[in-house]
mmCIF file of C-alpha atoms in Angstrom:
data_model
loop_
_atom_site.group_PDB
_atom_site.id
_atom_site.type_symbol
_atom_site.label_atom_id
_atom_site.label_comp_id
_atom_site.label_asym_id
_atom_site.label_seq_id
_atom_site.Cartn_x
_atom_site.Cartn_y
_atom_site.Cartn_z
ATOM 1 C CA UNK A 1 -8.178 12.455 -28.917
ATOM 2 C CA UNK A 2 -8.154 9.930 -26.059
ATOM 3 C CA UNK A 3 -8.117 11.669 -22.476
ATOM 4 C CA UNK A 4 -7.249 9.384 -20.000
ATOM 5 C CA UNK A 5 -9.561 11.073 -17.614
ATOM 6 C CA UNK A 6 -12.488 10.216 -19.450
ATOM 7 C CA UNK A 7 -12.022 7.022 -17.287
ATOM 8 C CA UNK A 8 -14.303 7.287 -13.585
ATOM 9 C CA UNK A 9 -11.399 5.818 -11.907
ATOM 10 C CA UNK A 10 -8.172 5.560 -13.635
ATOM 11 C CA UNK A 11 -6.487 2.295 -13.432
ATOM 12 C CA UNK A 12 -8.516 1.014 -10.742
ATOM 13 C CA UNK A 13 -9.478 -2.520 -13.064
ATOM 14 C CA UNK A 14 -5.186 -2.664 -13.018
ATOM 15 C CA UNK A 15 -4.800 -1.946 -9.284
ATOM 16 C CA UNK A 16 -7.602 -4.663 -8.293
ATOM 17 C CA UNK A 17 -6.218 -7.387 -10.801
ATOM 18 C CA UNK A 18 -2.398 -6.676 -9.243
ATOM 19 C CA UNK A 19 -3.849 -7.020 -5.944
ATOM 20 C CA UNK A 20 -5.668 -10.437 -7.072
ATOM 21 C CA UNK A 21 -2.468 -11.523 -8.925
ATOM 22 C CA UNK A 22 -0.392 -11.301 -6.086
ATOM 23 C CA UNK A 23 -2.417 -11.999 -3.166
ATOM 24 C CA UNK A 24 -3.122 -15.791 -5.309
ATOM 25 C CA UNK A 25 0.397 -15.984 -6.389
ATOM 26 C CA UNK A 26 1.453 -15.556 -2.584
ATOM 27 C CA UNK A 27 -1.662 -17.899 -1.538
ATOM 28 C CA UNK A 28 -1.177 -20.428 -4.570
ATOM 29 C CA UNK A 29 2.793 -20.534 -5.605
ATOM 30 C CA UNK A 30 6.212 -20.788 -4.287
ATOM 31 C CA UNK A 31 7.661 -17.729 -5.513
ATOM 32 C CA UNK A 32 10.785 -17.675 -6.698
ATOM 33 C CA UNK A 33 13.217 -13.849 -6.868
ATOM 34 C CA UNK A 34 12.112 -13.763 -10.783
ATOM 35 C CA UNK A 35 8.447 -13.737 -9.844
ATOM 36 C CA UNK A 36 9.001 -11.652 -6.902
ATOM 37 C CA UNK A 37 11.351 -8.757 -9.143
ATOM 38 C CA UNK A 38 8.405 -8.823 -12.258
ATOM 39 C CA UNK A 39 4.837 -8.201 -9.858
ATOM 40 C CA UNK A 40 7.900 -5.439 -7.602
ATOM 41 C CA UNK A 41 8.248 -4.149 -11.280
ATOM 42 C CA UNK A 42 4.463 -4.011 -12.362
ATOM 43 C CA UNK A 43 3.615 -2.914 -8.982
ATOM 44 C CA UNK A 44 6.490 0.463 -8.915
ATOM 45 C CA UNK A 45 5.480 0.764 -12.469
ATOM 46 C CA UNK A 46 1.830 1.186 -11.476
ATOM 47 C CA UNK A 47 2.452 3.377 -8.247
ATOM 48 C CA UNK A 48 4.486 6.125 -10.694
ATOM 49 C CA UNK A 49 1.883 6.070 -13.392
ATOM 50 C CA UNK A 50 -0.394 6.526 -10.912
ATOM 51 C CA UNK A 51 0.970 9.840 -8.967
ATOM 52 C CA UNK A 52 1.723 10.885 -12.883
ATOM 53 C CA UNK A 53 -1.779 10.989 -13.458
ATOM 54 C CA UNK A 54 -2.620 12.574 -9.959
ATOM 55 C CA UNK A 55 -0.274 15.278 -10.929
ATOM 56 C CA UNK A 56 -1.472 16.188 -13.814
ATOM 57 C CA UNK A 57 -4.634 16.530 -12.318
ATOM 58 C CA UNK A 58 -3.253 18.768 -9.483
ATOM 59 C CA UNK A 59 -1.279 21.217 -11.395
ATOM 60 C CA UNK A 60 -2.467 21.077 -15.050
ATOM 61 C CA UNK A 61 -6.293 20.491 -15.091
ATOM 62 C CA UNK A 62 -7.838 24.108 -15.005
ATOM 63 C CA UNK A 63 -11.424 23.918 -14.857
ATOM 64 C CA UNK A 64 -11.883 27.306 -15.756
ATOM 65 C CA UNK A 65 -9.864 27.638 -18.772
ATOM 66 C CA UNK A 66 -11.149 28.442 -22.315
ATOM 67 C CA UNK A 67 -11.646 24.916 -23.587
ATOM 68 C CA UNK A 68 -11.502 25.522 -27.550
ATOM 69 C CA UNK A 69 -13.577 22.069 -28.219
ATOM 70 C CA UNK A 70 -17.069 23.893 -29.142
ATOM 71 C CA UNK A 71 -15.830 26.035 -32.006
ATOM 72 C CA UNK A 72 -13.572 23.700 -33.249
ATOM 73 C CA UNK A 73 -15.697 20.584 -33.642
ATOM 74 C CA UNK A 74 -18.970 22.156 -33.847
ATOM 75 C CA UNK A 75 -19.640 24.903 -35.520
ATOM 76 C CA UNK A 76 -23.214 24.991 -36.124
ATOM 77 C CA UNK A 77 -24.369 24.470 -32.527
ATOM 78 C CA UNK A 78 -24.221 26.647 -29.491
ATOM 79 C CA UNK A 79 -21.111 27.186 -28.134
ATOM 80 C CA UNK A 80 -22.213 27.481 -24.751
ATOM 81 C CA UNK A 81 -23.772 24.276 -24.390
ATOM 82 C CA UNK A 82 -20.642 22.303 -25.803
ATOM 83 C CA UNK A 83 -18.873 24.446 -23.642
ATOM 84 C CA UNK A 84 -20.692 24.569 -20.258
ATOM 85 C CA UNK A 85 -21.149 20.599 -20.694
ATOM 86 C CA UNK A 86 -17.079 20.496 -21.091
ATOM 87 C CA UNK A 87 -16.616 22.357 -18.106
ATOM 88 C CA UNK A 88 -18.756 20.769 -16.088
ATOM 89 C CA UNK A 89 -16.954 17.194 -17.008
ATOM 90 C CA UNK A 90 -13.554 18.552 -16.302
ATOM 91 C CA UNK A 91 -14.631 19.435 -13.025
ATOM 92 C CA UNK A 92 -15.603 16.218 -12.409
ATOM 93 C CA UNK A 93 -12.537 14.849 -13.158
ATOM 94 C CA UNK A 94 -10.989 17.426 -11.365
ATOM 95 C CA UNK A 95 -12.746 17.066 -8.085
ATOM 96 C CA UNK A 96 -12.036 12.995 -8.372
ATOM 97 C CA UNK A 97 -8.467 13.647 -8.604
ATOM 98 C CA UNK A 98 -8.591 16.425 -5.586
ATOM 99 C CA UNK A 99 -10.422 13.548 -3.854
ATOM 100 C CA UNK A 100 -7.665 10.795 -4.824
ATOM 101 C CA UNK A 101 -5.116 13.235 -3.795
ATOM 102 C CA UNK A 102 -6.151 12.604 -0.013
ATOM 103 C CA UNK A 103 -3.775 9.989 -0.590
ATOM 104 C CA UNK A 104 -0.947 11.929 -0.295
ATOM 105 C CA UNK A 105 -1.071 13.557 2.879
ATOM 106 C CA UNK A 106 0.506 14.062 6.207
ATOM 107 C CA UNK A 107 -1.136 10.888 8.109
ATOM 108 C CA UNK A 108 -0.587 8.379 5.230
ATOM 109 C CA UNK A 109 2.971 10.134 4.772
ATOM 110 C CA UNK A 110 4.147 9.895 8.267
ATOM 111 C CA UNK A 111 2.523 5.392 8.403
ATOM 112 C CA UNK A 112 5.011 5.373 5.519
ATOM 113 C CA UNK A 113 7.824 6.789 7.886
ATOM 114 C CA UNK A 114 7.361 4.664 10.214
ATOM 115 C CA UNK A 115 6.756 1.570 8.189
ATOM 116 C CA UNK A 116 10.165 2.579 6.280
ATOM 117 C CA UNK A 117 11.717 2.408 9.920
ATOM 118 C CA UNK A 118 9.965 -0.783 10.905
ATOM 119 C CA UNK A 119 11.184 -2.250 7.528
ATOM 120 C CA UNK A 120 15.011 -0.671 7.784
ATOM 121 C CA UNK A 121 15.489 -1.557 11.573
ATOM 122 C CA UNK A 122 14.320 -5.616 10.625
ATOM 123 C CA UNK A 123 16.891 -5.662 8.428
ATOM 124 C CA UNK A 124 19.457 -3.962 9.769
ATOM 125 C CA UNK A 125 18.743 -7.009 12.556
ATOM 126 C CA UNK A 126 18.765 -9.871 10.204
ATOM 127 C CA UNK A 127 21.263 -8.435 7.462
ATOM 128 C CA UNK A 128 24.011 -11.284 8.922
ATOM 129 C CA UNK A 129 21.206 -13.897 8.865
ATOM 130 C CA UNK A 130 20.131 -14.065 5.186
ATOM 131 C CA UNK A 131 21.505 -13.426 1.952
ATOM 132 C CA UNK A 132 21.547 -10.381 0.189
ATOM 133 C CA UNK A 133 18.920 -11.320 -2.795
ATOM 134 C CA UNK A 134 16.519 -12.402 0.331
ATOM 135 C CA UNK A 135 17.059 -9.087 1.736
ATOM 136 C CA UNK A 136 16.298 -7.569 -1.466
ATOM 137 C CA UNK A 137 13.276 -10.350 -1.849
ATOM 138 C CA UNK A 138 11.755 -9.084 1.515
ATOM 139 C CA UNK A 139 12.255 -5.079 0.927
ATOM 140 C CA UNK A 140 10.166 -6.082 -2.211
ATOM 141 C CA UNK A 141 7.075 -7.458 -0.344
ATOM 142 C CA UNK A 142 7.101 -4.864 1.988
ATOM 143 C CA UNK A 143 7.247 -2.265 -0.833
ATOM 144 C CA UNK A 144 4.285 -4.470 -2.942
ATOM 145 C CA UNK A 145 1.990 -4.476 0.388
ATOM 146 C CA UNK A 146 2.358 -0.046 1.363
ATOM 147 C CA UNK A 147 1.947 0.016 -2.515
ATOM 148 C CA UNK A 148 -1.312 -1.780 -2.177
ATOM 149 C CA UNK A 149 -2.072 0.166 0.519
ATOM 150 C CA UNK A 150 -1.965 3.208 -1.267
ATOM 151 C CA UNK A 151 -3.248 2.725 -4.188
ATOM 152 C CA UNK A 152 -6.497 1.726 -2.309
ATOM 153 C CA UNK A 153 -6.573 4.988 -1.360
ATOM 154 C CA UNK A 154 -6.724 7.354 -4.277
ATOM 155 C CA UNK A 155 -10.006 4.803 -5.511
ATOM 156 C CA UNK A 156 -11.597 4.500 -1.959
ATOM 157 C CA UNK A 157 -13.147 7.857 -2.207
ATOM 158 C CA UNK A 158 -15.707 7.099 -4.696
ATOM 159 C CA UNK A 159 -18.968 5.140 -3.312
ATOM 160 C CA UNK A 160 -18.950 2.671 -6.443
ATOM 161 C CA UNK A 161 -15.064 2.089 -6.449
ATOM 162 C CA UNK A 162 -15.037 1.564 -2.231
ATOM 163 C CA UNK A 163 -17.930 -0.815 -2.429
ATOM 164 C CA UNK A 164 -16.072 -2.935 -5.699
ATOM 165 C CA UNK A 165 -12.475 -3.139 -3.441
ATOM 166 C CA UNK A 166 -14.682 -4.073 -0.505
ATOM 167 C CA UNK A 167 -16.300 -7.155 -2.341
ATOM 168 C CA UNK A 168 -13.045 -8.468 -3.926
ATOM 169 C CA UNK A 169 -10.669 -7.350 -1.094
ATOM 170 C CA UNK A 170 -12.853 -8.940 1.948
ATOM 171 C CA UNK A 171 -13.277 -12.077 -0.828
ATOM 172 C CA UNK A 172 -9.394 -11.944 -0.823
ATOM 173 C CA UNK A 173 -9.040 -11.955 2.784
ATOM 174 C CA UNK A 174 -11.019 -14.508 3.669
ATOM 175 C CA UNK A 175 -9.500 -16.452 0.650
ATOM 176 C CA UNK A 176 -6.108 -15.792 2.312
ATOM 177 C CA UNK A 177 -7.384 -16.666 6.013
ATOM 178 C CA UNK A 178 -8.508 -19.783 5.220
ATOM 179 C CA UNK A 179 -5.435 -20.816 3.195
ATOM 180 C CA UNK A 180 -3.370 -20.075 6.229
ATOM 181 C CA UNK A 181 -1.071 -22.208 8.071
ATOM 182 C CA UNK A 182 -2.320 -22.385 11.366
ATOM 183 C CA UNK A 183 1.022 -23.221 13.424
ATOM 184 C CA UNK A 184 1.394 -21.367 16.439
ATOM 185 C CA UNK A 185 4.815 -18.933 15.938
ATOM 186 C CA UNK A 186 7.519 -20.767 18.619
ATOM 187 C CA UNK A 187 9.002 -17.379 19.256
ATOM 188 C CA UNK A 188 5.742 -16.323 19.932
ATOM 189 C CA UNK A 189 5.237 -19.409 22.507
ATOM 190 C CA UNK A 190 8.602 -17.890 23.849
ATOM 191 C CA UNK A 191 7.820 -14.680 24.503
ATOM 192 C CA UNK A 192 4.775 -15.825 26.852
ATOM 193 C CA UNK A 193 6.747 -18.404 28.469
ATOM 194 C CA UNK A 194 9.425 -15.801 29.827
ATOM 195 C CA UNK A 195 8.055 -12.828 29.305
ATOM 196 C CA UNK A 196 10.811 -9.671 29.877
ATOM 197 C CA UNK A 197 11.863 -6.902 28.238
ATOM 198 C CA UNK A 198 15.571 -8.360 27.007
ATOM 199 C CA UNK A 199 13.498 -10.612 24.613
ATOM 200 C CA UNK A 200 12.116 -7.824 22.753
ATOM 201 C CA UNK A 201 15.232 -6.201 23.264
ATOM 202 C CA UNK A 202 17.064 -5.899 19.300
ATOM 203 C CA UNK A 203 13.403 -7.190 17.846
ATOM 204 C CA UNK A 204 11.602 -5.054 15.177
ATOM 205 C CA UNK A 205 8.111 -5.879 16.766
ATOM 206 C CA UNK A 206 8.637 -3.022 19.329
ATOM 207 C CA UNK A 207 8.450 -1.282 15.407
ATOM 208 C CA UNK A 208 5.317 -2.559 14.071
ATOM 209 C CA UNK A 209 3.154 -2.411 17.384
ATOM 210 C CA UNK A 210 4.322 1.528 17.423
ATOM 211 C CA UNK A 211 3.136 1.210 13.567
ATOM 212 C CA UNK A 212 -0.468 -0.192 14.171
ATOM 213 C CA UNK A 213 -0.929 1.689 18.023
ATOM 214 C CA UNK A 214 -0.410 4.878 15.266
ATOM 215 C CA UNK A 215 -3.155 3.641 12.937
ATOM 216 C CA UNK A 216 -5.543 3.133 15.172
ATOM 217 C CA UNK A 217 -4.884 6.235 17.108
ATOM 218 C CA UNK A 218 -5.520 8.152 13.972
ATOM 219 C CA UNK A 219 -8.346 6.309 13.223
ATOM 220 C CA UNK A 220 -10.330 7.258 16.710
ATOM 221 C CA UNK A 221 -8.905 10.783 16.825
ATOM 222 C CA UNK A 222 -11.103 11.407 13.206
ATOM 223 C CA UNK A 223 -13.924 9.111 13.877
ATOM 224 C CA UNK A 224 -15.102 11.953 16.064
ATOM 225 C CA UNK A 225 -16.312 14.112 13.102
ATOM 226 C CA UNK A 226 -19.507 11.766 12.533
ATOM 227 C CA UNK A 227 -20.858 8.583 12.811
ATOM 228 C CA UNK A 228 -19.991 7.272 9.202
ATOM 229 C CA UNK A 229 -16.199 8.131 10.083
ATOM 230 C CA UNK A 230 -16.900 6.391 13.507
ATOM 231 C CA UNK A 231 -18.427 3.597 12.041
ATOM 232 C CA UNK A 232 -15.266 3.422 9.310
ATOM 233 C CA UNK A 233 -12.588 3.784 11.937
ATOM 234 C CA UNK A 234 -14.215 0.883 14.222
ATOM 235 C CA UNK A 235 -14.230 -1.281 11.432
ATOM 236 C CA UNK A 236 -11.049 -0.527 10.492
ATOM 237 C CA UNK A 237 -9.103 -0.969 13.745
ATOM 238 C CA UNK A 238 -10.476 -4.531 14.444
ATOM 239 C CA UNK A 239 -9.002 -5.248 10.879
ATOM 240 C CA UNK A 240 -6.150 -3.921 11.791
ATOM 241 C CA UNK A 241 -5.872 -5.424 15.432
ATOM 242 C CA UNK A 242 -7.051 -9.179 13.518
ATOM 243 C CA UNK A 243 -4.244 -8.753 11.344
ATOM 244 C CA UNK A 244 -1.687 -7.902 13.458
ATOM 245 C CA UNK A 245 -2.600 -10.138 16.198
ATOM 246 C CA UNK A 246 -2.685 -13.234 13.418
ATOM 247 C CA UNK A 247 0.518 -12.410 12.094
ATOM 248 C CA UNK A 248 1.973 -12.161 15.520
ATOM 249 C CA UNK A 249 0.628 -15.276 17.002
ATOM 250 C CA UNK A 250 0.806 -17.527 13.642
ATOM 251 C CA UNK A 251 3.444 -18.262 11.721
ATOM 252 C CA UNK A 252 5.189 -16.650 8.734
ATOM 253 C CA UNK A 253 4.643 -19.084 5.743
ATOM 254 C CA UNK A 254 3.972 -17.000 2.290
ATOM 255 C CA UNK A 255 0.274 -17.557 2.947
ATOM 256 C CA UNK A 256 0.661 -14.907 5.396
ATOM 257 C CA UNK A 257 2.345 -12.289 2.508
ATOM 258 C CA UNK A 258 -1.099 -12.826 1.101
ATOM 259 C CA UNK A 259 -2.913 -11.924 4.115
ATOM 260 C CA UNK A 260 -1.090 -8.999 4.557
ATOM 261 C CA UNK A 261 -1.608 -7.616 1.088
ATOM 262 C CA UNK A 262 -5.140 -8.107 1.389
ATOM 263 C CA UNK A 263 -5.244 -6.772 4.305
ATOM 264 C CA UNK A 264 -3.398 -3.696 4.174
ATOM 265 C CA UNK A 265 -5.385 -3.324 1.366
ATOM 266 C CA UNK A 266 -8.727 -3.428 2.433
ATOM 267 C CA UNK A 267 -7.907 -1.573 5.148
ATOM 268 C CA UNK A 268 -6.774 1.095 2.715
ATOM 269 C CA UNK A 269 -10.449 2.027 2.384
ATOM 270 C CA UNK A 270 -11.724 2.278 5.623
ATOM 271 C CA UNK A 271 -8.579 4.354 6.321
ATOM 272 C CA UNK A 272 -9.445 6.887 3.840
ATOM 273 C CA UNK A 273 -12.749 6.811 4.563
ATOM 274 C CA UNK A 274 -12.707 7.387 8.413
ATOM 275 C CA UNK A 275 -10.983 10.987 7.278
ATOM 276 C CA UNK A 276 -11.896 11.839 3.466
ATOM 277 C CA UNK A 277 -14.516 13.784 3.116
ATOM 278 C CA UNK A 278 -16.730 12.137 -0.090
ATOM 279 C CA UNK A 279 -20.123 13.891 -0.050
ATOM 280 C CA UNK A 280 -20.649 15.493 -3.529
ATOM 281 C CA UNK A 281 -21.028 18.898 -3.935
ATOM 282 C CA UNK A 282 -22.440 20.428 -7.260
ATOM 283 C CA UNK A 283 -21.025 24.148 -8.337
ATOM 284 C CA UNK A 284 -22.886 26.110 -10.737
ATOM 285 C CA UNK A 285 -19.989 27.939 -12.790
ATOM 286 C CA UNK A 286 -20.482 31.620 -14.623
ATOM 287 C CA UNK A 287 -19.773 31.147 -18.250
ATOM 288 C CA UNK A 288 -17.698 33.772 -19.533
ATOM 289 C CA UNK B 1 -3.655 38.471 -13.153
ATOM 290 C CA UNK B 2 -4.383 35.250 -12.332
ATOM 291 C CA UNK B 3 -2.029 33.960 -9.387
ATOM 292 C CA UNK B 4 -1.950 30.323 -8.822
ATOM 293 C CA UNK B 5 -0.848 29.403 -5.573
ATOM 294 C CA UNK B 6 1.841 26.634 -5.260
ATOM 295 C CA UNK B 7 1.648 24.000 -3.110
ATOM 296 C CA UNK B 8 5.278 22.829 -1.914
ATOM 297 C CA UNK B 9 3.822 19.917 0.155
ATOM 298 C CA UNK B 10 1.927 18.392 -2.085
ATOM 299 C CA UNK B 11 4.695 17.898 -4.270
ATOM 300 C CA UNK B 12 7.474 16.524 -2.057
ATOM 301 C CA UNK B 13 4.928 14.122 -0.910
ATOM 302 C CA UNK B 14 4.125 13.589 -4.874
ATOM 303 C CA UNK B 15 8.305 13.117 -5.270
ATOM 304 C CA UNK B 16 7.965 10.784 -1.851
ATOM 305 C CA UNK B 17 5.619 8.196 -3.516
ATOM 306 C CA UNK B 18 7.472 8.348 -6.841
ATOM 307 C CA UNK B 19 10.566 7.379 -5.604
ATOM 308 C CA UNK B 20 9.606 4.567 -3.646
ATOM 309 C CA UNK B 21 8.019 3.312 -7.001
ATOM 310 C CA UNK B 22 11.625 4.342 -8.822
ATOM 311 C CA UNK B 23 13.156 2.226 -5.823
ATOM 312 C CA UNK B 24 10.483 -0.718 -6.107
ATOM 313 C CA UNK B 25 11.444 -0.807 -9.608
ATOM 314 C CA UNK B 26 14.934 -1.130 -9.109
ATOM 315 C CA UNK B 27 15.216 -3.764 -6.897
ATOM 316 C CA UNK B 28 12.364 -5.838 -9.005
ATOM 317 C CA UNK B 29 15.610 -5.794 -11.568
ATOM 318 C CA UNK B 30 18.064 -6.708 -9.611
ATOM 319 C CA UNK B 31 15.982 -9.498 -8.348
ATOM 320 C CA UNK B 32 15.301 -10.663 -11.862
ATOM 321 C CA UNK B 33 19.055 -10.134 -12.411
ATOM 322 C CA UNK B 34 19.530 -11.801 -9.734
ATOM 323 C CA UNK B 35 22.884 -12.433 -6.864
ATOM 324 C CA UNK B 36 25.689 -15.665 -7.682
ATOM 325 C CA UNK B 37 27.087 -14.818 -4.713
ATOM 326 C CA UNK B 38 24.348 -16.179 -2.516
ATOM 327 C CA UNK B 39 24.371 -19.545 -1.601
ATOM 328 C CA UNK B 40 20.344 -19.391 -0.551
ATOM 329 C CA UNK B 41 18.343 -17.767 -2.985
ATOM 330 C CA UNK B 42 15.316 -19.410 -2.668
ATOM 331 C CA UNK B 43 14.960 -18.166 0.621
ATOM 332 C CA UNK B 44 11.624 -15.703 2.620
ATOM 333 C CA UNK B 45 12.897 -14.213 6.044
ATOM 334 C CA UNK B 46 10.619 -15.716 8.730
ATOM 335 C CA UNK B 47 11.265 -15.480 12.691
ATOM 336 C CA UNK B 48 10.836 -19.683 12.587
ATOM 337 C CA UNK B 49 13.531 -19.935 9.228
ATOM 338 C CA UNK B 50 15.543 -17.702 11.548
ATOM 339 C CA UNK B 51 14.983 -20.030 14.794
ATOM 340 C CA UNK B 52 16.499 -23.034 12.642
ATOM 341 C CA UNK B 53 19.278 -21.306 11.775
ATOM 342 C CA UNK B 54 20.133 -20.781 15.331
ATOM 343 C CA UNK B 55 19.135 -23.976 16.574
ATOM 344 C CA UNK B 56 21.110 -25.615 14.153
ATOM 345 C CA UNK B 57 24.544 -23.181 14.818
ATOM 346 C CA UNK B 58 24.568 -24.364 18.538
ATOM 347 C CA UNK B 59 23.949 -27.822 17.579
ATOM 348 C CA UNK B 60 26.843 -27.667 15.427
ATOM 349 C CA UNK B 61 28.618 -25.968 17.708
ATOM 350 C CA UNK B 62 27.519 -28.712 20.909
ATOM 351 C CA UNK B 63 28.640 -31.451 17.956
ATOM 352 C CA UNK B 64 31.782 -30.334 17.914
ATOM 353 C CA UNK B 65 32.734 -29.873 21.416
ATOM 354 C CA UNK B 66 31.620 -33.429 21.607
ATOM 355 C CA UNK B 67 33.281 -35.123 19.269
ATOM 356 C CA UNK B 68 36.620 -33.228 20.522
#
């Protein structure tokens, strides 16, 4: 029988080679809707098999549950061996999916809220401007880069997983940086030219500065349980504050699609990090 | 007896994340099926794309007033 949670880290080889497949797509290619609809398809595809597989964990995985393997398969050996072993690997599993499912709570729920009003309040401002399939087009990229973000995060809690989307996420990143067009954003040139509030009046910035001020908020207000969530939250609020201050200064060529899917990406571990506990703890269990 | 407890939060936010992959999904199809009715389809929202736009409208509009 195959058990997908024989695998350390279900699907993490998929979510890395989506993130390299789009980040050098974005960085490489003019996209076209077609390419754009198949990685939004691979991407949703990969998000629900993933929660699938965090659910089953949640609800259905009972560590403590009469296993049947040992008398089944292997009759002439000790049963308590085969069985203690078994139970001591489903825990494993177990406790990696508890970990992963750090993913799904309030904080990284309620950056999702407001991302979903950042994203819904841009377009309710430029729904006149562009045509519907762009609309659709954009929703898309903004749904493949919080997708990217959290799928980072049910991996990032393992030591050997973190340090693997470190390497190829930073690699990414600085792939992405120095592909980027460096043009100075005009209505960025604007705003410091005559600076008021009516210019940010009816301009979804207001949004995403509310967005990242959150983030790094939440970052500092954990980063006082120890040093290595200190250390985590510093690093991750300077790539937070680089990418936001790039993307607000620079301007918005597809290049920058790739930054920011790197980027929310790799900051996808240090923001699970500066909260997750990931120390392992070994339980002895009573064999019945 | 054993009594599991439920946990109600961790499944709406469970249902949360798989509906935005149920409405990723969806509009990846209906960008592959794509929109005739657009005249632009080739087309990623940018503040500067957006600054054309505008700069073009009012010189189209100054044109005009011109020429009349």
């Amino acid at each position: 029988m195959i058990s997908y949670y024989n695998s350390k880290h279900p699907g993490l080889f998929i979510y890395i080679t989506l993130v390299i497949v789009s980040v050098l797509s974005f960085l490489f290619f003019e996209l076209k809707e077609l390419q754009i609809g198949i990685l939004s398809i691979i991407w949703g595809g990969f998000i629900f098999m993933r929660i699938l597989s965090l659910y089953e964990v949640s609800e259905h995985f009972m560590p403590f549950t009469k296993t049947g393997f040992s008398k089944s398969t292997n009759n002439n050996s000790s049963p308590l061996a085969h069985d203690l072993l078994h139970r001591m690997n489903g825990t494993n599993y177990m406790k990696r999916g508890i970990f992963a499912l750090h993913a799904i709570e309030g904080r990284t729920l309620l950056w999702f809220g407001v991302a979903f009003i950042y994203v819904a309040y841009s377009f309710y401002l430029s729904h006149d401007l562009v045509p519907r399939v762009a609309l659709i087009q954009n929703i898309s990229i903004f749904f493949i880069i919080g997708a990217g973000f959290w799928a980072g995060q049910t991996y990032a809690y393992s030591d050997h997983a973190s340090k693997l989307l470190l390497i190829v996420f930073t690699v990414l990143f600085g792939t992405s940086l120095l592909n980027l067009n460096w043009v100075i954003n005009s209505s960025y040139i604007d705003i410091l030219n005559q600076y008021s509030a009516s210019i940010l009046d009816g301009n979804a910035f207001i949004v995403l500065a509310i967005l990242i001020f959150y983030c790094i908020l939440t970052l500092f207000a954990s980063s006082t349980k120890g040093m290595s969530y200190a250390l985590n939250a510093v690093i991750g609020s300077i790539l937070l504050l680089t990418l936001s201050i790039l993307s607000t200064i620079f301007e918005h060529p597809p290049q920058m699609i790739a930054l920011w899917i790197s980027g929310w990406s790799l900051f996808s571990v240090f923001w699970v990090r500066s909260y997750c506990r990931t120390d392992k703890r070994y339980v002895l269990f009573q064999c019945e | 007896m054993k009594i599991t407890r439920i946990n109600t939060g961790r499944h709406r936010a469970m249902l949360a994340i798989a509906l935005f992959a149920c409405v990723q999904i969806i509009m990846g199809f209906t960008l592959i099926m794509g929109d005739n009715r657009a005249p632009d389809t080739n087309y990623i929202y940018s503040a500067q794309a957006e600054n054309i736009i505008l700069t073009n409208v009012s010189m189209d509009i100054n044109n005009d007033i011109e020429w009349r």
